[in-house]
Amino acid sequence: MTDRDPPSPTPALNAVDVQRLRALNRTKALATGALVLSTATFVTARAFQPRWPWLGYVAATAEAATIGGLADWYAVVALFKRPLGLPIPHTAIIPENQSRIAANLGRFIEQNFLDEATVRAKLEEVDFAAQVADWLADRDRADGLARFVVRLTPQALEAISRSDIRDFVAQRIVAEIEKVQVAPLAAGLLNAFVEDGRHQRLFDELTRIVGRFLQDEAALEAMRERIRAELPSLFNLFKADAYLLNKIIGAASALLEEARGQSDHPIRLEFDSAVRGFIRRLKSSKLYARRAEEMKRDLLNRPVVREMAGEMWDSVRNLLETDARSDQSVIQRHLAGLFVEVGRHLAADPVVRADMNQGFVTALSAFIQSQKSGVSAFITEQVNRWDLRQLVQVIELNVGRDLQFIRFNGMIIGGLAGLTIYTVQALVFRH
């Protein structure tokens, strides 16, 4: 306790402490009354002993009881203060040893209540996951949690925008993308696409697109002009260009229609072979892999990509903020439903609950172990900061009543010892 840290003021007693104080005072009064009574009995018995010799037994018992009561009164008082205010050595034991008591108390709690085995054993008795599951499964609580999360969303987004987190996340995303090998990834995606037969539907759609192109007036006119430019002038006089164009368009349309209608058409099979060959080259060709990596780096280095990322962030942020301000927040409704479902699934899955509980035990135990020395230091500091009256009051209210019964025990044991000694003495000297 230093000048900078004055002792904490003695707190007002609560209802329980008031009851304890009354019981303590009653016990003190009874013990003191018993001591006065034994003293008076001793004096009276000794005074009338010459007339009635048998009072010697009473006097011896009362005398020893008085001595035992006084000795134990001294021992009890010496714990808390100096008896009669006299500077007797080794008295006022608790106030004089406040610092040592504080240090020992903090160390005792740290070593016996906060050791790892004890803490883990106690934590393992608690089913944290079940409590979390019950809490989340309650719809009102889930709604409240969802409202809280949504209410914090604008502030969180604003904090992210003002900090370097946004740029950091973008850099990490780009860095992770740079680690991905594009060719094997693309080959895997295309292979799944082909195995499901979806490339055949793509082939059908491509033939329809080409068919629509062949029916386009502007496209037909462009092809006719191209044919006219290649034919001799004599043929153009007989409109051979139109004839050739109609034949070409008709043959091409019929061919596309056949390919679209036949699963084993040569063109369809050729398309299938080309796609599968391209996938194999993506998997194995170093040239393809190198070109894919170059295209990826070129794309990531383009300023427009970073601009798109920023625009995407702004769009997402605006969407979330608008929804958070709405009285009918879609995010809040879905979050509440998600929390309820998580709670129900967690309650029904003992394996996940066991894993969660183990995680809670590990995390909380590690936290307590890292902080237990601080708890010990805090307890030591608080006890040292206590006013001496407060320290004595706390101890006396909790154990003082039991200590007063020591005075009763001292008088009883002393009285029995005095009676025994007097009786033995009387028997010995009588002979």
Short mmCIF file of C-alpha atoms in Angstrom, two decimals:
data_model
loop_
_atom_site.label_atom_id
_atom_site.label_comp_id
_atom_site.label_asym_id
_atom_site.label_seq_id
_atom_site.Cartn_x
_atom_site.Cartn_y
_atom_site.Cartn_z
CA MET A 1 0.00 0.00 0.00
CA THR A 2 1.53 3.31 -1.10
CA ASP A 3 0.69 6.99 -0.79
CA ARG A 4 -0.55 6.91 -4.38
CA ASP A 5 -2.88 4.00 -3.63
CA PRO A 6 -4.91 4.94 -0.54
CA PRO A 7 -6.74 2.14 1.23
CA SER A 8 -10.15 1.28 -0.07
CA PRO A 9 -12.94 2.70 2.13
CA THR A 10 -14.69 0.25 4.42
CA PRO A 11 -17.79 -0.81 2.50
CA ALA A 12 -21.24 -0.65 4.02
CA LEU A 13 -22.47 -3.97 5.36
CA ASN A 14 -25.07 -5.81 3.35
CA ALA A 15 -28.04 -7.63 4.88
CA VAL A 16 -26.16 -10.91 5.24
CA ASP A 17 -23.18 -9.24 6.93
CA VAL A 18 -25.52 -7.41 9.31
CA GLN A 19 -26.99 -10.75 10.39
CA ARG A 20 -23.49 -12.17 10.85
CA LEU A 21 -22.45 -9.17 12.94
CA ARG A 22 -25.48 -9.55 15.22
CA ALA A 23 -24.78 -13.27 15.69
CA LEU A 24 -21.11 -12.50 16.42
CA ASN A 25 -22.01 -9.87 19.03
CA ARG A 26 -24.46 -12.26 20.70
CA THR A 27 -21.81 -14.98 20.86
CA LYS A 28 -19.23 -12.52 22.24
CA ALA A 29 -21.70 -11.43 24.92
CA LEU A 30 -22.46 -15.04 25.88
CA ALA A 31 -18.75 -15.93 26.05
CA THR A 32 -17.99 -12.87 28.16
CA GLY A 33 -20.98 -13.59 30.40
CA ALA A 34 -19.81 -17.17 30.85
CA LEU A 35 -16.35 -15.88 31.83
CA VAL A 36 -17.81 -13.44 34.35
CA LEU A 37 -20.04 -16.16 35.72
CA SER A 38 -17.12 -18.59 36.18
CA THR A 39 -15.09 -15.87 37.88
CA ALA A 40 -17.94 -15.01 40.25
CA THR A 41 -18.48 -18.69 40.96
CA PHE A 42 -14.79 -19.11 41.80
CA VAL A 43 -14.77 -16.14 44.19
CA THR A 44 -18.00 -17.21 45.88
CA ALA A 45 -16.99 -20.85 46.23
CA ARG A 46 -13.56 -19.95 47.61
CA ALA A 47 -15.16 -17.59 50.13
CA PHE A 48 -17.53 -20.22 51.51
CA GLN A 49 -15.14 -23.19 51.20
CA PRO A 50 -14.11 -23.13 54.91
CA ARG A 51 -17.74 -23.62 55.92
CA TRP A 52 -18.56 -26.18 53.20
CA PRO A 53 -15.38 -28.02 52.12
CA TRP A 54 -17.06 -29.66 49.13
CA LEU A 55 -17.11 -26.18 47.52
CA GLY A 56 -13.39 -26.72 46.90
CA TYR A 57 -14.34 -28.84 43.90
CA VAL A 58 -16.53 -26.02 42.61
CA ALA A 59 -13.84 -23.43 43.24
CA ALA A 60 -11.16 -25.50 41.47
CA THR A 61 -13.44 -26.08 38.48
CA ALA A 62 -14.44 -22.40 38.24
CA GLU A 63 -10.85 -21.24 38.74
CA ALA A 64 -9.52 -23.45 35.90
CA ALA A 65 -12.47 -22.47 33.72
CA THR A 66 -11.73 -18.79 34.33
CA ILE A 67 -8.06 -19.29 33.49
CA GLY A 68 -8.93 -21.25 30.32
CA GLY A 69 -11.49 -18.66 29.28
CA LEU A 70 -9.05 -15.79 29.82
CA ALA A 71 -6.30 -17.59 27.91
CA ASP A 72 -8.54 -18.27 24.96
CA TRP A 73 -9.96 -14.72 25.10
CA TYR A 74 -6.39 -13.48 24.83
CA ALA A 75 -5.65 -15.83 21.91
CA VAL A 76 -8.77 -14.77 20.00
CA VAL A 77 -8.28 -11.07 20.61
CA ALA A 78 -4.58 -11.28 19.72
CA LEU A 79 -5.57 -12.39 16.21
CA PHE A 80 -7.32 -9.09 15.48
CA LYS A 81 -5.93 -6.45 17.84
CA ARG A 82 -3.65 -5.81 20.82
CA PRO A 83 -5.32 -7.07 24.05
CA LEU A 84 -6.26 -4.06 26.22
CA GLY A 85 -4.22 -1.92 23.81
CA LEU A 86 -0.95 -3.19 25.29
CA PRO A 87 2.07 -3.45 22.90
CA ILE A 88 2.54 -7.16 23.55
CA PRO A 89 4.73 -8.94 20.96
CA HIS A 90 3.03 -11.29 18.51
CA THR A 91 -0.40 -9.76 18.96
CA ALA A 92 -2.65 -8.08 16.33
CA ILE A 93 -1.42 -10.91 14.12
CA ILE A 94 -3.74 -10.32 11.15
CA PRO A 95 -3.26 -6.53 10.84
CA GLU A 96 0.51 -6.80 11.38
CA ASN A 97 0.83 -9.47 8.66
CA GLN A 98 -1.51 -7.97 6.09
CA SER A 99 1.05 -8.03 3.26
CA ARG A 100 2.07 -11.61 3.93
CA ILE A 101 -1.56 -12.73 4.19
CA ALA A 102 -2.35 -10.96 0.91
CA ALA A 103 0.57 -12.58 -0.92
CA ASN A 104 -0.13 -16.04 0.52
CA LEU A 105 -3.84 -15.78 -0.25
CA GLY A 106 -3.17 -14.84 -3.88
CA ARG A 107 -0.59 -17.59 -4.26
CA PHE A 108 -2.87 -20.14 -2.57
CA ILE A 109 -5.74 -19.40 -4.96
CA GLU A 110 -3.41 -19.50 -7.96
CA GLN A 111 -1.86 -22.84 -7.00
CA ASN A 112 -4.91 -24.65 -5.64
CA PHE A 113 -7.87 -23.25 -7.55
CA LEU A 114 -6.42 -22.13 -10.88
CA ASP A 115 -4.03 -24.97 -11.69
CA GLU A 116 -4.59 -26.45 -15.15
CA ALA A 117 -5.90 -29.87 -14.08
CA THR A 118 -8.49 -28.38 -11.70
CA VAL A 119 -9.64 -25.78 -14.21
CA ARG A 120 -9.95 -28.29 -17.07
CA ALA A 121 -11.84 -30.75 -14.87
CA LYS A 122 -14.32 -28.05 -13.87
CA LEU A 123 -14.74 -26.74 -17.41
CA GLU A 124 -15.33 -30.25 -18.75
CA GLU A 125 -18.38 -30.50 -16.48
CA VAL A 126 -20.06 -27.71 -18.46
CA ASP A 127 -21.82 -28.45 -21.77
CA PHE A 128 -21.06 -25.14 -23.45
CA ALA A 129 -22.26 -26.32 -26.88
CA ALA A 130 -25.67 -27.35 -25.54
CA GLN A 131 -26.09 -23.94 -23.96
CA VAL A 132 -25.14 -22.25 -27.22
CA ALA A 133 -27.53 -24.53 -29.14
CA ASP A 134 -30.43 -23.81 -26.75
CA TRP A 135 -29.72 -20.09 -26.91
CA LEU A 136 -29.59 -19.97 -30.70
CA ALA A 137 -32.62 -22.22 -31.21
CA ASP A 138 -34.82 -19.68 -29.43
CA ARG A 139 -36.39 -17.54 -32.18
CA ASP A 140 -36.58 -14.36 -30.12
CA ARG A 141 -32.92 -14.60 -29.16
CA ALA A 142 -31.94 -15.38 -32.75
CA ASP A 143 -33.91 -12.32 -33.92
CA GLY A 144 -32.18 -10.18 -31.32
CA LEU A 145 -28.74 -11.43 -32.32
CA ALA A 146 -29.55 -10.89 -36.01
CA ARG A 147 -30.72 -7.32 -35.27
CA PHE A 148 -27.53 -6.66 -33.35
CA VAL A 149 -25.35 -7.95 -36.20
CA VAL A 150 -27.27 -6.00 -38.85
CA ARG A 151 -27.19 -2.83 -36.74
CA LEU A 152 -23.41 -3.08 -36.54
CA THR A 153 -23.03 -3.73 -40.27
CA PRO A 154 -22.84 -0.05 -41.43
CA GLN A 155 -20.28 0.81 -38.73
CA ALA A 156 -18.22 -2.25 -39.58
CA LEU A 157 -18.27 -1.43 -43.29
CA GLU A 158 -17.32 2.18 -42.57
CA ALA A 159 -14.45 1.04 -40.35
CA ILE A 160 -13.23 -1.33 -43.07
CA SER A 161 -13.40 1.42 -45.70
CA ARG A 162 -11.41 3.83 -43.53
CA SER A 163 -8.77 1.30 -42.57
CA ASP A 164 -6.24 -0.66 -44.55
CA ILE A 165 -8.26 -3.86 -44.16
CA ARG A 166 -9.92 -3.42 -47.53
CA ASP A 167 -6.61 -3.06 -49.37
CA PHE A 168 -5.09 -5.84 -47.30
CA VAL A 169 -7.93 -8.23 -48.18
CA ALA A 170 -7.70 -7.29 -51.85
CA GLN A 171 -3.94 -7.88 -51.83
CA ARG A 172 -4.37 -11.23 -50.12
CA ILE A 173 -7.01 -12.28 -52.64
CA VAL A 174 -4.76 -11.33 -55.53
CA ALA A 175 -1.83 -13.11 -53.88
CA GLU A 176 -3.89 -16.28 -53.44
CA ILE A 177 -5.14 -16.12 -57.02
CA GLU A 178 -1.54 -15.78 -58.22
CA LYS A 179 -0.73 -19.06 -56.45
CA VAL A 180 -3.46 -20.92 -58.32
CA GLN A 181 -2.31 -22.73 -61.47
CA VAL A 182 -4.90 -21.81 -64.07
CA ALA A 183 -4.38 -24.63 -66.57
CA PRO A 184 -5.03 -27.60 -64.23
CA LEU A 185 -7.94 -25.75 -62.65
CA ALA A 186 -9.51 -24.96 -66.02
CA ALA A 187 -8.92 -28.54 -67.16
CA GLY A 188 -10.70 -29.87 -64.10
CA LEU A 189 -13.68 -27.57 -64.58
CA LEU A 190 -13.94 -28.39 -68.28
CA ASN A 191 -13.61 -32.10 -67.57
CA ALA A 192 -16.55 -31.95 -65.15
CA PHE A 193 -18.46 -29.98 -67.80
CA VAL A 194 -17.74 -32.65 -70.42
CA GLU A 195 -18.46 -35.63 -68.15
CA ASP A 196 -21.97 -34.28 -67.55
CA GLY A 197 -22.50 -33.97 -71.30
CA ARG A 198 -23.10 -30.25 -71.06
CA HIS A 199 -20.65 -29.57 -73.89
CA GLN A 200 -23.11 -31.28 -76.23
CA ARG A 201 -25.79 -28.80 -75.23
CA LEU A 202 -23.24 -26.11 -75.95
CA PHE A 203 -22.74 -27.64 -79.40
CA ASP A 204 -26.50 -27.52 -80.02
CA GLU A 205 -26.63 -23.89 -78.99
CA LEU A 206 -23.68 -23.03 -81.23
CA THR A 207 -25.39 -24.64 -84.24
CA ARG A 208 -28.54 -22.63 -83.52
CA ILE A 209 -26.50 -19.43 -83.32
CA VAL A 210 -24.81 -20.23 -86.65
CA GLY A 211 -28.22 -21.10 -88.14
CA ARG A 212 -29.66 -17.75 -87.04
CA PHE A 213 -26.61 -16.03 -88.48
CA LEU A 214 -27.21 -17.72 -91.85
CA GLN A 215 -30.74 -16.31 -91.89
CA ASP A 216 -29.67 -12.76 -91.10
CA GLU A 217 -30.31 -10.40 -94.01
CA ALA A 218 -27.21 -8.31 -93.42
CA ALA A 219 -25.03 -11.42 -93.19
CA LEU A 220 -26.55 -12.88 -96.36
CA GLU A 221 -25.98 -9.65 -98.25
CA ALA A 222 -22.36 -9.51 -97.09
CA MET A 223 -21.75 -13.10 -98.26
CA ARG A 224 -23.46 -12.41 -101.59
CA GLU A 225 -21.23 -9.41 -102.16
CA ARG A 226 -18.21 -11.55 -101.35
CA ILE A 227 -19.32 -14.23 -103.85
CA ARG A 228 -20.05 -11.63 -106.52
CA ALA A 229 -16.56 -10.20 -106.10
CA GLU A 230 -14.98 -13.62 -106.65
CA LEU A 231 -17.09 -14.70 -109.68
CA PRO A 232 -16.39 -13.62 -113.28
CA SER A 233 -18.65 -10.86 -114.57
CA LEU A 234 -20.38 -13.22 -116.98
CA PHE A 235 -21.68 -15.33 -114.13
CA ASN A 236 -22.97 -12.28 -112.32
CA LEU A 237 -25.12 -11.43 -115.32
CA PHE A 238 -27.06 -14.64 -114.77
CA LYS A 239 -27.25 -13.97 -111.00
CA ALA A 240 -25.07 -16.94 -110.22
CA ASP A 241 -24.11 -15.30 -106.95
CA ALA A 242 -27.66 -15.62 -105.64
CA TYR A 243 -27.85 -19.22 -106.81
CA LEU A 244 -24.57 -20.15 -105.17
CA LEU A 245 -25.50 -18.33 -101.95
CA ASN A 246 -28.83 -20.15 -101.73
CA LYS A 247 -27.11 -23.49 -102.33
CA ILE A 248 -24.44 -22.78 -99.73
CA ILE A 249 -26.94 -21.53 -97.14
CA GLY A 250 -29.27 -24.45 -97.79
CA ALA A 251 -26.50 -27.04 -97.55
CA ALA A 252 -25.07 -25.44 -94.41
CA SER A 253 -28.48 -25.22 -92.73
CA ALA A 254 -29.29 -28.82 -93.57
CA LEU A 255 -25.90 -29.94 -92.26
CA LEU A 256 -26.37 -28.05 -88.99
CA GLU A 257 -29.88 -29.46 -88.60
CA GLU A 258 -28.59 -33.00 -89.13
CA ALA A 259 -25.76 -32.47 -86.65
CA ARG A 260 -28.19 -31.09 -84.08
CA GLY A 261 -30.56 -34.03 -84.52
CA GLN A 262 -28.05 -36.92 -84.52
CA SER A 263 -26.05 -37.85 -81.41
CA ASP A 264 -23.44 -39.69 -83.54
CA HIS A 265 -23.11 -37.14 -86.31
CA PRO A 266 -19.49 -36.76 -87.49
CA ILE A 267 -19.45 -33.02 -86.77
CA ARG A 268 -20.75 -33.62 -83.22
CA LEU A 269 -18.19 -36.36 -82.69
CA GLU A 270 -15.46 -34.11 -84.05
CA PHE A 271 -16.52 -31.35 -81.65
CA ASP A 272 -16.44 -33.83 -78.76
CA SER A 273 -12.97 -35.02 -79.78
CA ALA A 274 -11.69 -31.45 -80.09
CA VAL A 275 -12.98 -30.50 -76.63
CA ARG A 276 -11.50 -33.59 -74.96
CA GLY A 277 -8.20 -33.07 -76.77
CA PHE A 278 -8.07 -29.48 -75.56
CA ILE A 279 -8.65 -30.65 -71.96
CA ARG A 280 -5.82 -33.19 -72.24
CA ARG A 281 -3.47 -30.52 -73.54
CA LEU A 282 -4.46 -28.19 -70.69
CA LYS A 283 -3.54 -30.91 -68.22
CA SER A 284 -0.23 -31.92 -69.74
CA SER A 285 1.10 -29.20 -72.03
CA LYS A 286 3.76 -26.93 -70.51
CA LEU A 287 3.13 -24.47 -73.33
CA TYR A 288 -0.55 -24.19 -72.46
CA ALA A 289 0.30 -23.87 -68.76
CA ARG A 290 2.78 -21.08 -69.45
CA ARG A 291 0.36 -19.19 -71.68
CA ALA A 292 -2.41 -19.54 -69.11
CA GLU A 293 -0.16 -18.11 -66.37
CA GLU A 294 0.83 -15.23 -68.62
CA MET A 295 -2.81 -14.45 -69.34
CA LYS A 296 -3.60 -14.60 -65.60
CA ARG A 297 -0.78 -12.22 -64.68
CA ASP A 298 -1.68 -9.88 -67.50
CA LEU A 299 -5.29 -9.82 -66.33
CA LEU A 300 -4.40 -9.22 -62.66
CA ASN A 301 -2.01 -6.41 -63.57
CA ARG A 302 -4.64 -4.49 -65.51
CA PRO A 303 -5.86 -1.39 -63.64
CA VAL A 304 -9.40 -2.13 -64.75
CA VAL A 305 -9.40 -5.31 -62.64
CA ARG A 306 -8.54 -3.37 -59.48
CA GLU A 307 -11.16 -0.77 -60.39
CA MET A 308 -13.71 -3.53 -60.81
CA ALA A 309 -12.80 -4.89 -57.38
CA GLY A 310 -13.34 -1.46 -55.85
CA GLU A 311 -16.65 -1.04 -57.65
CA MET A 312 -17.76 -4.47 -56.51
CA TRP A 313 -16.91 -3.53 -52.91
CA ASP A 314 -18.86 -0.28 -53.20
CA SER A 315 -21.85 -2.12 -54.66
CA VAL A 316 -21.84 -4.74 -51.93
CA ARG A 317 -21.45 -2.06 -49.28
CA ASN A 318 -24.36 -0.01 -50.63
CA LEU A 319 -26.52 -3.11 -50.80
CA LEU A 320 -25.74 -4.11 -47.21
CA GLU A 321 -26.20 -0.59 -45.83
CA THR A 322 -29.53 -0.14 -47.63
CA ASP A 323 -30.78 -3.46 -46.33
CA ALA A 324 -29.56 -2.70 -42.78
CA ARG A 325 -31.56 0.55 -42.73
CA SER A 326 -34.72 -1.17 -43.93
CA ASP A 327 -37.48 -2.11 -41.49
CA GLN A 328 -37.92 -5.34 -43.43
CA SER A 329 -34.25 -6.31 -43.60
CA VAL A 330 -33.77 -9.40 -45.74
CA ILE A 331 -30.34 -10.04 -44.23
CA GLN A 332 -31.74 -9.85 -40.70
CA ARG A 333 -34.51 -12.31 -41.52
CA HIS A 334 -32.14 -14.78 -43.13
CA LEU A 335 -29.58 -14.38 -40.35
CA ALA A 336 -32.20 -15.13 -37.71
CA GLY A 337 -33.28 -18.22 -39.61
CA LEU A 338 -29.66 -19.27 -40.00
CA PHE A 339 -29.01 -18.90 -36.27
CA VAL A 340 -32.08 -20.98 -35.41
CA GLU A 341 -31.06 -23.71 -37.85
CA VAL A 342 -27.52 -23.73 -36.50
CA GLY A 343 -28.89 -24.11 -32.98
CA ARG A 344 -31.16 -27.01 -33.98
CA HIS A 345 -28.48 -28.83 -35.94
CA LEU A 346 -25.99 -28.31 -33.13
CA ALA A 347 -28.42 -29.73 -30.58
CA ALA A 348 -28.92 -32.81 -32.75
CA ASP A 349 -25.24 -33.48 -33.46
CA PRO A 350 -23.37 -34.86 -30.42
CA VAL A 351 -20.11 -35.17 -32.34
CA VAL A 352 -20.01 -31.47 -33.22
CA ARG A 353 -21.04 -30.55 -29.68
CA ALA A 354 -18.22 -32.66 -28.27
CA ASP A 355 -15.73 -30.95 -30.58
CA MET A 356 -17.08 -27.51 -29.63
CA ASN A 357 -16.92 -28.31 -25.92
CA GLN A 358 -13.34 -29.48 -26.28
CA GLY A 359 -12.54 -26.25 -28.06
CA PHE A 360 -14.17 -24.20 -25.31
CA VAL A 361 -12.27 -26.13 -22.64
CA THR A 362 -8.95 -25.70 -24.44
CA ALA A 363 -9.46 -22.00 -25.14
CA LEU A 364 -10.79 -21.08 -21.69
CA SER A 365 -8.20 -23.20 -19.90
CA ALA A 366 -5.39 -21.60 -21.89
CA PHE A 367 -6.81 -18.14 -21.16
CA ILE A 368 -7.08 -18.84 -17.42
CA GLN A 369 -3.56 -20.25 -17.32
CA SER A 370 -2.22 -17.17 -19.06
CA GLN A 371 -4.06 -14.87 -16.66
CA LYS A 372 -3.85 -16.73 -13.35
CA SER A 373 -0.71 -14.92 -12.24
CA GLY A 374 -2.57 -11.69 -12.91
CA VAL A 375 -5.49 -12.95 -10.79
CA SER A 376 -3.07 -13.75 -7.97
CA ALA A 377 -1.47 -10.32 -8.26
CA PHE A 378 -4.92 -8.68 -8.33
CA ILE A 379 -6.04 -10.50 -5.16
CA THR A 380 -2.77 -9.59 -3.44
CA GLU A 381 -3.11 -5.96 -4.48
CA GLN A 382 -6.74 -5.74 -3.35
CA VAL A 383 -6.06 -7.28 0.06
CA ASN A 384 -3.10 -4.94 0.52
CA ARG A 385 -5.33 -2.00 -0.37
CA TRP A 386 -7.92 -2.96 2.22
CA ASP A 387 -8.21 -0.72 5.23
CA LEU A 388 -7.09 -2.64 8.35
CA ARG A 389 -10.58 -2.27 9.79
CA GLN A 390 -12.03 -3.72 6.60
CA LEU A 391 -9.58 -6.64 6.65
CA VAL A 392 -10.33 -7.45 10.28
CA GLN A 393 -14.05 -6.99 9.68
CA VAL A 394 -14.14 -9.40 6.71
CA ILE A 395 -12.27 -12.12 8.59
CA GLU A 396 -14.10 -11.61 11.87
CA LEU A 397 -17.55 -11.64 10.23
CA ASN A 398 -16.78 -14.94 8.51
CA VAL A 399 -14.91 -16.86 11.26
CA GLY A 400 -15.23 -14.70 14.38
CA ARG A 401 -18.31 -16.51 15.72
CA ASP A 402 -16.52 -19.85 15.51
CA LEU A 403 -13.51 -18.31 17.25
CA GLN A 404 -15.76 -17.18 20.14
CA PHE A 405 -16.79 -20.79 20.69
CA ILE A 406 -13.11 -21.50 21.36
CA ARG A 407 -13.58 -19.42 24.52
CA PHE A 408 -16.44 -21.68 25.60
CA ASN A 409 -14.35 -24.73 24.82
CA GLY A 410 -11.42 -23.25 26.80
CA MET A 411 -13.60 -22.74 29.86
CA ILE A 412 -15.12 -26.23 29.62
CA ILE A 413 -11.80 -28.00 29.06
CA GLY A 414 -10.11 -25.83 31.70
CA GLY A 415 -12.87 -26.49 34.21
CA LEU A 416 -12.73 -30.25 33.64
CA ALA A 417 -8.93 -30.19 33.92
CA GLY A 418 -9.12 -28.17 37.17
CA LEU A 419 -11.73 -30.52 38.63
CA THR A 420 -9.65 -33.56 37.67
CA ILE A 421 -6.46 -32.15 39.20
CA TYR A 422 -8.25 -31.08 42.41
CA THR A 423 -9.91 -34.47 42.75
CA VAL A 424 -6.64 -36.36 42.24
CA GLN A 425 -4.95 -34.03 44.73
CA ALA A 426 -7.71 -34.58 47.29
CA LEU A 427 -7.52 -38.35 46.93
CA VAL A 428 -3.73 -38.47 47.14
CA PHE A 429 -3.39 -36.22 50.20
CA ARG A 430 -6.35 -37.86 51.95
CA HIS A 431 -4.31 -41.06 52.12
#
